[in-house]
Amino acid sequence: MGRSPCCEKAHTNKGAWTKEEDDRLIAYIRAHGEGCWRSLPKSAGLLRCGKSCRLRWINYLRPDLKRGNFTEEEDELIIKLHSLLGNKWSLIAGRLPGRTDNEIKNYWNTHIRRKLLSRGIDPTTHRPINHDPAIIINNNISFSGTASSKDEDRKNMSGGGGGGGGLIVGKEEKMISSPVNIITKERCPDLNLELRISPPTYQEPILMMMKSDSDEDVSSTVCFACSTVPQKSKECGCGNSVIITGSSSNSGYDFLGLKTAVLDYRSLEMK
DNA sequence: AACGTCCACAACCGCCGGCTC
DNA sequence: GGAGCCGGCGGTTGTGGACGT
């Protein structure tokens, strides 16, 4: 389909932003709020493309940004999230307050990739370099909830049979070829997700919800898909229905250190 | 000091999905 | 249902500074 250019390139500045441009943008957004990026440059008196303004604001000027070096905890969280989500930088950024997708993407490409390589881990697949690819093809799935060492995890991944409390998929389950199974198997050899597929009796479309450590009720549960908090209707911002289970100690599942409720693989389907 | 190379990161580009008409 | 608009995302590039020779 034909698309008009997002801006008239002949009359827009490019390259690094000047202090004056930053000030104009900040002043305009403070006065009028975010949104309508297409018309913003004209309204704000900026010779910039709307997309450029949006990026500048989101990645650099936003007041809630956390500048400075990534902590070791952030490093590890990024690695774990990347192993699960792949290059979904915006989703990863959603779990790191004050960090932007662009920042995390750059940080990944410059620091973490190298860090993983130095550990002998393929940053794309999160598998040990020279890992036997045949293992990926294996159909038996069991993420043991009790496995602690990486070796043990890998053993389970490679078809070690059923572990207790983990993701258990029977022989006749069609779920075995579900996207999350494949994704998780391929990308997360070292990640103890303690995931569990929700029972097939659920009729509604559901999604994985993540609860922060301090969260006690539904109102503070965050949709993993859209990063919004579901309202009392138990629908989050992306319109998915939400199934909240009891406390994480029994029916919730600890996900990357965050207590979670029921997981449905469809919410994790990759593009 | 001068030059070349590497690195980090801001910014750009093209594409996609959702929404509206 | 299709066309167009818009915001958003992910990949890539450009550039300035750091570092090594």
mmCIF file of C-alpha atoms (C1' of nucleotides) in Angstrom:
data_model
loop_
_atom_site.group_PDB
_atom_site.id
_atom_site.type_symbol
_atom_site.label_atom_id
_atom_site.label_comp_id
_atom_site.label_asym_id
_atom_site.label_seq_id
_atom_site.Cartn_x
_atom_site.Cartn_y
_atom_site.Cartn_z
ATOM 1 C CA MET A 1 0.000 0.000 0.000
ATOM 2 C CA GLY A 2 1.234 3.461 -0.695
ATOM 3 C CA ARG A 3 2.458 5.476 2.208
ATOM 4 C CA SER A 4 3.185 9.117 2.498
ATOM 5 C CA PRO A 5 6.534 9.938 4.047
ATOM 6 C CA CYS A 6 6.394 10.618 7.751
ATOM 7 C CA CYS A 7 7.757 14.084 7.177
ATOM 8 C CA GLU A 8 9.042 16.376 4.510
ATOM 9 C CA LYS A 9 12.633 15.381 4.500
ATOM 10 C CA ALA A 10 13.756 18.448 2.611
ATOM 11 C CA HIS A 11 12.819 20.685 5.512
ATOM 12 C CA THR A 12 13.955 18.642 8.463
ATOM 13 C CA ASN A 13 17.149 18.647 10.433
ATOM 14 C CA LYS A 14 19.009 15.414 10.904
ATOM 15 C CA GLY A 15 21.771 14.224 13.143
ATOM 16 C CA ALA A 16 22.515 15.185 16.690
ATOM 17 C CA TRP A 17 20.028 17.284 18.562
ATOM 18 C CA THR A 18 21.035 20.701 19.789
ATOM 19 C CA LYS A 19 20.357 21.982 23.280
ATOM 20 C CA GLU A 20 17.845 24.413 21.881
ATOM 21 C CA GLU A 21 15.943 21.668 20.098
ATOM 22 C CA ASP A 22 15.898 19.608 23.267
ATOM 23 C CA ASP A 23 14.576 22.544 25.246
ATOM 24 C CA ARG A 24 11.859 23.210 22.727
ATOM 25 C CA LEU A 25 10.791 19.594 22.729
ATOM 26 C CA ILE A 26 10.786 19.335 26.508
ATOM 27 C CA ALA A 27 8.857 22.557 26.864
ATOM 28 C CA TYR A 28 6.274 21.493 24.336
ATOM 29 C CA ILE A 29 5.699 18.063 25.862
ATOM 30 C CA ARG A 30 5.491 19.543 29.335
ATOM 31 C CA ALA A 31 2.824 21.906 28.107
ATOM 32 C CA HIS A 32 0.872 19.577 25.858
ATOM 33 C CA GLY A 33 1.872 16.065 26.815
ATOM 34 C CA GLU A 34 3.059 13.249 24.619
ATOM 35 C CA GLY A 35 1.279 12.141 21.517
ATOM 36 C CA CYS A 36 0.449 13.305 18.007
ATOM 37 C CA TRP A 37 4.084 13.115 17.055
ATOM 38 C CA ARG A 38 3.368 13.872 13.444
ATOM 39 C CA SER A 39 2.145 17.355 14.158
ATOM 40 C CA LEU A 40 4.389 17.969 17.134
ATOM 41 C CA PRO A 41 7.434 19.293 15.260
ATOM 42 C CA LYS A 42 5.421 21.984 13.552
ATOM 43 C CA SER A 43 3.563 22.924 16.707
ATOM 44 C CA ALA A 44 6.764 22.992 18.728
ATOM 45 C CA GLY A 45 8.652 24.929 16.084
ATOM 46 C CA LEU A 46 11.088 22.127 15.416
ATOM 47 C CA LEU A 47 12.520 21.288 12.035
ATOM 48 C CA ARG A 48 12.481 17.609 12.858
ATOM 49 C CA CYS A 49 10.603 14.540 11.808
ATOM 50 C CA GLY A 50 7.896 13.474 14.259
ATOM 51 C CA LYS A 51 9.486 10.096 14.662
ATOM 52 C CA SER A 52 12.770 11.753 15.461
ATOM 53 C CA CYS A 53 11.077 13.816 18.172
ATOM 54 C CA ARG A 54 9.468 10.749 19.624
ATOM 55 C CA LEU A 55 12.744 8.863 19.741
ATOM 56 C CA ARG A 56 14.584 11.785 21.228
ATOM 57 C CA TRP A 57 11.988 12.126 23.964
ATOM 58 C CA ILE A 58 11.650 8.426 24.736
ATOM 59 C CA ASN A 59 15.310 7.548 24.598
ATOM 60 C CA TYR A 60 16.928 10.621 26.014
ATOM 61 C CA LEU A 61 14.750 13.397 27.371
ATOM 62 C CA ARG A 62 12.106 11.584 29.349
ATOM 63 C CA PRO A 63 12.445 12.611 33.002
ATOM 64 C CA ASP A 64 12.001 9.106 34.383
ATOM 65 C CA LEU A 65 14.990 7.686 32.581
ATOM 66 C CA LYS A 66 17.651 6.055 34.672
ATOM 67 C CA ARG A 67 20.948 7.181 33.269
ATOM 68 C CA GLY A 68 24.220 5.544 34.028
ATOM 69 C CA ASN A 69 25.724 2.109 34.012
ATOM 70 C CA PHE A 70 23.733 -1.064 34.126
ATOM 71 C CA THR A 71 24.006 -2.982 37.362
ATOM 72 C CA GLU A 72 24.974 -6.624 37.536
ATOM 73 C CA GLU A 73 21.380 -7.449 38.430
ATOM 74 C CA GLU A 74 20.138 -5.622 35.366
ATOM 75 C CA ASP A 75 22.686 -7.478 33.256
ATOM 76 C CA GLU A 76 21.471 -10.839 34.423
ATOM 77 C CA LEU A 77 17.832 -9.868 34.058
ATOM 78 C CA ILE A 78 18.413 -8.713 30.516
ATOM 79 C CA ILE A 79 20.152 -11.955 29.680
ATOM 80 C CA LYS A 80 17.340 -14.009 31.123
ATOM 81 C CA LEU A 81 14.644 -11.972 29.467
ATOM 82 C CA HIS A 82 16.474 -12.115 26.165
ATOM 83 C CA SER A 83 16.769 -15.854 26.436
ATOM 84 C CA LEU A 84 13.032 -16.008 26.760
ATOM 85 C CA LEU A 85 11.904 -13.223 24.484
ATOM 86 C CA GLY A 86 14.649 -12.851 21.948
ATOM 87 C CA ASN A 87 15.191 -9.415 20.468
ATOM 88 C CA LYS A 88 11.966 -8.028 21.844
ATOM 89 C CA TRP A 89 13.719 -5.025 23.280
ATOM 90 C CA SER A 90 10.587 -3.138 24.120
ATOM 91 C CA LEU A 91 9.285 -6.049 26.159
ATOM 92 C CA ILE A 92 12.606 -6.388 27.893
ATOM 93 C CA ALA A 93 12.684 -2.668 28.558
ATOM 94 C CA GLY A 94 9.242 -2.970 30.072
ATOM 95 C CA ARG A 95 10.710 -5.041 32.850
ATOM 96 C CA LEU A 96 13.558 -2.625 33.514
ATOM 97 C CA PRO A 97 12.201 0.632 34.894
ATOM 98 C CA GLY A 98 14.012 3.667 33.614
ATOM 99 C CA ARG A 99 15.645 1.840 30.752
ATOM 100 C CA THR A 100 14.666 2.188 27.124
ATOM 101 C CA ASP A 101 14.539 -0.412 24.408
ATOM 102 C CA ASN A 102 17.176 1.436 22.441
ATOM 103 C CA GLU A 103 19.453 1.628 25.439
ATOM 104 C CA ILE A 104 19.073 -2.054 26.201
ATOM 105 C CA LYS A 105 19.559 -2.966 22.552
ATOM 106 C CA ASN A 106 22.771 -0.976 22.390
ATOM 107 C CA TYR A 107 23.941 -2.352 25.688
ATOM 108 C CA TRP A 108 23.234 -5.855 24.531
ATOM 109 C CA ASN A 109 25.138 -5.415 21.308
ATOM 110 C CA THR A 110 28.130 -3.771 22.901
ATOM 111 C CA HIS A 111 28.475 -5.412 26.301
ATOM 112 C CA ILE A 112 26.322 -8.428 26.927
ATOM 113 C CA ARG A 113 26.997 -10.165 23.647
ATOM 114 C CA ARG A 114 30.664 -10.080 24.430
ATOM 115 C CA LYS A 115 30.045 -11.104 28.008
ATOM 116 C CA LEU A 116 28.116 -14.169 26.909
ATOM 117 C CA LEU A 117 30.679 -15.061 24.295
ATOM 118 C CA SER A 118 33.394 -14.870 26.900
ATOM 119 C CA ARG A 119 31.340 -17.299 28.982
ATOM 120 C CA GLY A 120 31.167 -19.617 25.999
ATOM 121 C CA ILE A 121 27.488 -18.957 25.434
ATOM 122 C CA ASP A 122 25.977 -18.153 22.095
ATOM 123 C CA PRO A 123 24.205 -14.798 22.613
ATOM 124 C CA THR A 124 21.589 -15.641 20.016
ATOM 125 C CA THR A 125 20.543 -19.054 21.196
ATOM 126 C CA HIS A 126 21.783 -18.830 24.781
ATOM 127 C CA ARG A 127 23.268 -22.246 24.329
ATOM 128 C CA PRO A 128 26.837 -23.167 24.980
ATOM 129 C CA ILE A 129 28.888 -22.672 21.886
ATOM 130 C CA ASN A 130 29.400 -25.971 20.066
ATOM 131 C CA HIS A 131 26.305 -27.302 21.753
ATOM 132 C CA ASP A 132 24.931 -30.415 20.088
ATOM 133 C CA PRO A 133 22.092 -29.158 17.888
ATOM 134 C CA ALA A 134 20.395 -32.541 17.943
ATOM 135 C CA ILE A 135 19.254 -31.815 21.449
ATOM 136 C CA ILE A 136 17.041 -29.030 20.204
ATOM 137 C CA ILE A 137 15.009 -31.442 18.182
ATOM 138 C CA ASN A 138 14.105 -33.594 21.113
ATOM 139 C CA ASN A 139 10.406 -33.623 21.819
ATOM 140 C CA ASN A 140 10.376 -34.555 25.454
ATOM 141 C CA ILE A 141 9.868 -31.589 27.683
ATOM 142 C CA SER A 142 10.343 -31.369 31.347
ATOM 143 C CA PHE A 143 11.546 -28.282 33.115
ATOM 144 C CA SER A 144 12.199 -29.517 36.554
ATOM 145 C CA GLY A 145 11.187 -27.120 39.228
ATOM 146 C CA THR A 146 13.877 -28.443 41.468
ATOM 147 C CA ALA A 147 16.801 -28.484 39.102
ATOM 148 C CA SER A 148 19.352 -26.010 40.201
ATOM 149 C CA SER A 149 22.505 -26.444 38.228
ATOM 150 C CA LYS A 150 22.867 -25.533 34.592
ATOM 151 C CA ASP A 151 23.996 -29.018 33.790
ATOM 152 C CA GLU A 152 20.963 -30.453 35.381
ATOM 153 C CA ASP A 153 18.745 -28.127 33.436
ATOM 154 C CA ARG A 154 20.369 -29.127 30.252
ATOM 155 C CA LYS A 155 19.955 -32.754 31.182
ATOM 156 C CA ASN A 156 16.267 -32.194 31.600
ATOM 157 C CA MET A 157 16.092 -30.303 28.368
ATOM 158 C CA SER A 158 17.711 -33.112 26.543
ATOM 159 C CA GLY A 159 14.945 -35.516 27.328
ATOM 160 C CA GLY A 160 15.681 -36.671 30.789
ATOM 161 C CA GLY A 161 12.071 -37.482 31.494
ATOM 162 C CA GLY A 162 9.510 -36.001 33.823
ATOM 163 C CA GLY A 163 10.560 -33.901 36.698
ATOM 164 C CA GLY A 164 8.228 -32.960 39.460
ATOM 165 C CA GLY A 165 6.395 -29.697 39.390
ATOM 166 C CA GLY A 166 7.793 -28.415 36.138
ATOM 167 C CA LEU A 167 6.369 -28.185 32.681
ATOM 168 C CA ILE A 168 4.953 -31.573 31.960
ATOM 169 C CA VAL A 169 3.635 -32.454 28.583
ATOM 170 C CA GLY A 170 2.316 -35.913 28.020
ATOM 171 C CA LYS A 171 2.853 -37.944 24.926
ATOM 172 C CA GLU A 172 -0.574 -37.247 23.552
ATOM 173 C CA GLU A 173 -0.575 -33.546 24.284
ATOM 174 C CA LYS A 174 -0.663 -31.436 21.171
ATOM 175 C CA MET A 175 0.824 -28.638 23.236
ATOM 176 C CA ILE A 176 4.167 -30.214 22.740
ATOM 177 C CA SER A 177 4.649 -28.253 19.555
ATOM 178 C CA SER A 178 3.360 -25.001 20.929
ATOM 179 C CA PRO A 179 5.457 -21.916 20.242
ATOM 180 C CA VAL A 180 6.536 -21.336 23.791
ATOM 181 C CA ASN A 181 7.740 -24.858 24.106
ATOM 182 C CA ILE A 182 9.883 -24.487 21.065
ATOM 183 C CA ILE A 183 11.038 -21.043 22.001
ATOM 184 C CA THR A 184 11.833 -21.981 25.523
ATOM 185 C CA LYS A 185 13.635 -25.113 24.502
ATOM 186 C CA GLU A 186 15.696 -23.380 21.938
ATOM 187 C CA ARG A 187 16.541 -20.266 23.831
ATOM 188 C CA CYS A 188 16.555 -21.002 27.491
ATOM 189 C CA PRO A 189 18.763 -23.899 28.330
ATOM 190 C CA ASP A 190 20.023 -22.196 31.417
ATOM 191 C CA LEU A 191 16.877 -20.576 32.536
ATOM 192 C CA ASN A 192 14.885 -22.230 35.246
ATOM 193 C CA LEU A 193 11.550 -20.810 34.268
ATOM 194 C CA GLU A 194 9.366 -23.127 36.270
ATOM 195 C CA LEU A 195 6.702 -22.588 33.715
ATOM 196 C CA ARG A 196 3.532 -24.553 33.538
ATOM 197 C CA ILE A 197 1.026 -24.725 30.761
ATOM 198 C CA SER A 198 -2.449 -23.936 31.963
ATOM 199 C CA PRO A 199 -4.945 -26.771 31.895
ATOM 200 C CA PRO A 200 -6.624 -27.316 28.538
ATOM 201 C CA THR A 201 -10.004 -26.790 30.102
ATOM 202 C CA TYR A 202 -9.604 -23.009 29.881
ATOM 203 C CA GLN A 203 -11.805 -21.595 27.199
ATOM 204 C CA GLU A 204 -10.849 -17.972 27.273
ATOM 205 C CA PRO A 205 -7.806 -16.440 25.684
ATOM 206 C CA ILE A 206 -5.405 -15.887 28.471
ATOM 207 C CA LEU A 207 -1.945 -14.668 28.969
ATOM 208 C CA MET A 208 0.937 -14.838 31.292
ATOM 209 C CA MET A 209 0.858 -12.386 34.121
ATOM 210 C CA MET A 210 3.782 -11.390 36.196
ATOM 211 C CA LYS A 211 3.535 -10.341 39.790
ATOM 212 C CA SER A 212 6.138 -8.278 41.421
ATOM 213 C CA ASP A 213 7.571 -9.447 44.679
ATOM 214 C CA SER A 214 5.499 -7.120 46.724
ATOM 215 C CA ASP A 215 2.311 -7.708 44.859
ATOM 216 C CA GLU A 216 -0.466 -9.279 46.751
ATOM 217 C CA ASP A 217 -3.550 -8.752 44.682
ATOM 218 C CA VAL A 218 -4.829 -8.599 41.184
ATOM 219 C CA SER A 219 -4.638 -4.864 40.971
ATOM 220 C CA SER A 220 -0.893 -4.938 41.146
ATOM 221 C CA THR A 221 -0.399 -7.733 38.695
ATOM 222 C CA VAL A 222 1.202 -6.675 35.472
ATOM 223 C CA CYS A 223 0.355 -8.097 32.076
ATOM 224 C CA PHE A 224 3.453 -9.515 30.530
ATOM 225 C CA ALA A 225 2.117 -8.871 27.079
ATOM 226 C CA CYS A 226 1.201 -5.227 27.361
ATOM 227 C CA SER A 227 2.809 -4.216 30.657
ATOM 228 C CA THR A 228 -0.418 -2.792 31.985
ATOM 229 C CA VAL A 229 -2.189 -3.480 35.201
ATOM 230 C CA PRO A 230 -5.460 -5.327 34.856
ATOM 231 C CA GLN A 231 -8.496 -3.697 36.322
ATOM 232 C CA LYS A 232 -11.141 -5.348 38.381
ATOM 233 C CA SER A 233 -12.653 -6.757 35.232
ATOM 234 C CA LYS A 234 -9.475 -8.806 35.075
ATOM 235 C CA GLU A 235 -8.634 -7.525 31.686
ATOM 236 C CA CYS A 236 -5.367 -5.837 31.018
ATOM 237 C CA GLY A 237 -4.626 -3.049 28.607
ATOM 238 C CA CYS A 238 -4.105 -5.385 25.703
ATOM 239 C CA GLY A 239 -7.565 -6.788 26.158
ATOM 240 C CA ASN A 240 -6.546 -10.236 27.229
ATOM 241 C CA SER A 241 -8.435 -11.963 29.928
ATOM 242 C CA VAL A 242 -6.459 -12.597 33.033
ATOM 243 C CA ILE A 243 -6.443 -15.618 35.194
ATOM 244 C CA ILE A 244 -5.050 -14.999 38.587
ATOM 245 C CA THR A 245 -4.209 -17.914 40.750
ATOM 246 C CA GLY A 246 -3.473 -17.963 44.408
ATOM 247 C CA SER A 247 -0.251 -17.089 46.091
ATOM 248 C CA SER A 248 2.943 -17.835 44.306
ATOM 249 C CA SER A 249 3.925 -20.342 46.897
ATOM 250 C CA ASN A 250 1.495 -22.866 45.595
ATOM 251 C CA SER A 251 -0.155 -22.067 42.322
ATOM 252 C CA GLY A 252 1.931 -19.157 41.085
ATOM 253 C CA TYR A 253 5.211 -19.705 39.408
ATOM 254 C CA ASP A 254 8.390 -17.926 40.037
ATOM 255 C CA PHE A 255 9.459 -16.345 36.811
ATOM 256 C CA LEU A 256 12.855 -14.682 36.776
ATOM 257 C CA GLY A 257 12.431 -14.037 40.425
ATOM 258 C CA LEU A 258 9.041 -12.507 39.878
ATOM 259 C CA LYS A 259 6.057 -14.345 41.142
ATOM 260 C CA THR A 260 3.738 -15.256 38.364
ATOM 261 C CA ALA A 261 0.368 -16.704 37.851
ATOM 262 C CA VAL A 262 -0.783 -19.024 35.129
ATOM 263 C CA LEU A 263 1.114 -18.963 31.888
ATOM 264 C CA ASP A 264 -0.458 -19.430 28.550
ATOM 265 C CA TYR A 265 1.935 -19.962 25.732
ATOM 266 C CA ARG A 266 -0.078 -17.960 23.227
ATOM 267 C CA SER A 267 0.903 -14.711 24.839
ATOM 268 C CA LEU A 268 4.502 -15.471 24.089
ATOM 269 C CA GLU A 269 4.049 -16.256 20.478
ATOM 270 C CA MET A 270 6.788 -14.615 18.476
ATOM 271 C CA LYS A 271 6.246 -12.675 15.312
ATOM 272 C "C1'" DA B 1 51.812 14.760 18.379
ATOM 273 C "C1'" DA B 2 49.675 12.385 14.604
ATOM 274 C "C1'" DC B 3 47.329 8.801 12.827
ATOM 275 C "C1'" DG B 4 44.514 4.652 12.667
ATOM 276 C "C1'" DT B 5 41.373 1.560 14.887
ATOM 277 C "C1'" DC B 6 37.942 0.333 18.086
ATOM 278 C "C1'" DC B 7 34.018 1.187 20.905
ATOM 279 C "C1'" DA B 8 29.744 3.132 22.636
ATOM 280 C "C1'" DC B 9 25.668 5.170 21.780
ATOM 281 C "C1'" DA B 10 22.477 8.438 19.598
ATOM 282 C "C1'" DA B 11 19.879 8.654 15.690
ATOM 283 C "C1'" DC B 12 17.936 7.067 11.365
ATOM 284 C "C1'" DC B 13 15.430 3.904 8.327
ATOM 285 C "C1'" DG B 14 12.173 0.668 6.879
ATOM 286 C "C1'" DC B 15 8.666 -2.226 8.173
ATOM 287 C "C1'" DC B 16 4.609 -3.711 10.765
ATOM 288 C "C1'" DG B 17 0.215 -3.676 13.278
ATOM 289 C "C1'" DG B 18 -3.677 -1.184 14.939
ATOM 290 C "C1'" DC B 19 -6.926 2.059 13.998
ATOM 291 C "C1'" DT B 20 -10.009 5.014 11.286
ATOM 292 C "C1'" DC B 21 -12.526 6.264 7.332
ATOM 293 C "C1'" DG C 1 -12.659 -4.961 2.741
ATOM 294 C "C1'" DG C 2 -9.213 -1.881 1.336
ATOM 295 C "C1'" DA C 3 -6.538 2.384 1.694
ATOM 296 C "C1'" DG C 4 -4.208 5.491 4.400
ATOM 297 C "C1'" DC C 5 -2.456 7.370 8.821
ATOM 298 C "C1'" DC C 6 0.020 6.909 12.901
ATOM 299 C "C1'" DG C 7 2.736 5.057 16.567
ATOM 300 C "C1'" DG C 8 5.900 1.710 17.620
ATOM 301 C "C1'" DC C 9 9.613 -1.676 16.954
ATOM 302 C "C1'" DG C 10 13.991 -3.699 15.599
ATOM 303 C "C1'" DG C 11 18.003 -3.461 12.639
ATOM 304 C "C1'" DT C 12 21.468 -0.617 11.038
ATOM 305 C "C1'" DT C 13 24.351 3.399 10.468
ATOM 306 C "C1'" DG C 14 26.934 7.593 11.707
ATOM 307 C "C1'" DT C 15 29.792 9.942 14.675
ATOM 308 C "C1'" DG C 16 32.553 11.360 18.479
ATOM 309 C "C1'" DG C 17 35.611 9.879 21.969
ATOM 310 C "C1'" DA C 18 38.946 6.524 23.819
ATOM 311 C "C1'" DC C 19 42.738 3.898 23.079
ATOM 312 C "C1'" DG C 20 46.824 1.908 20.885
ATOM 313 C "C1'" DT C 21 50.783 2.360 17.838
#
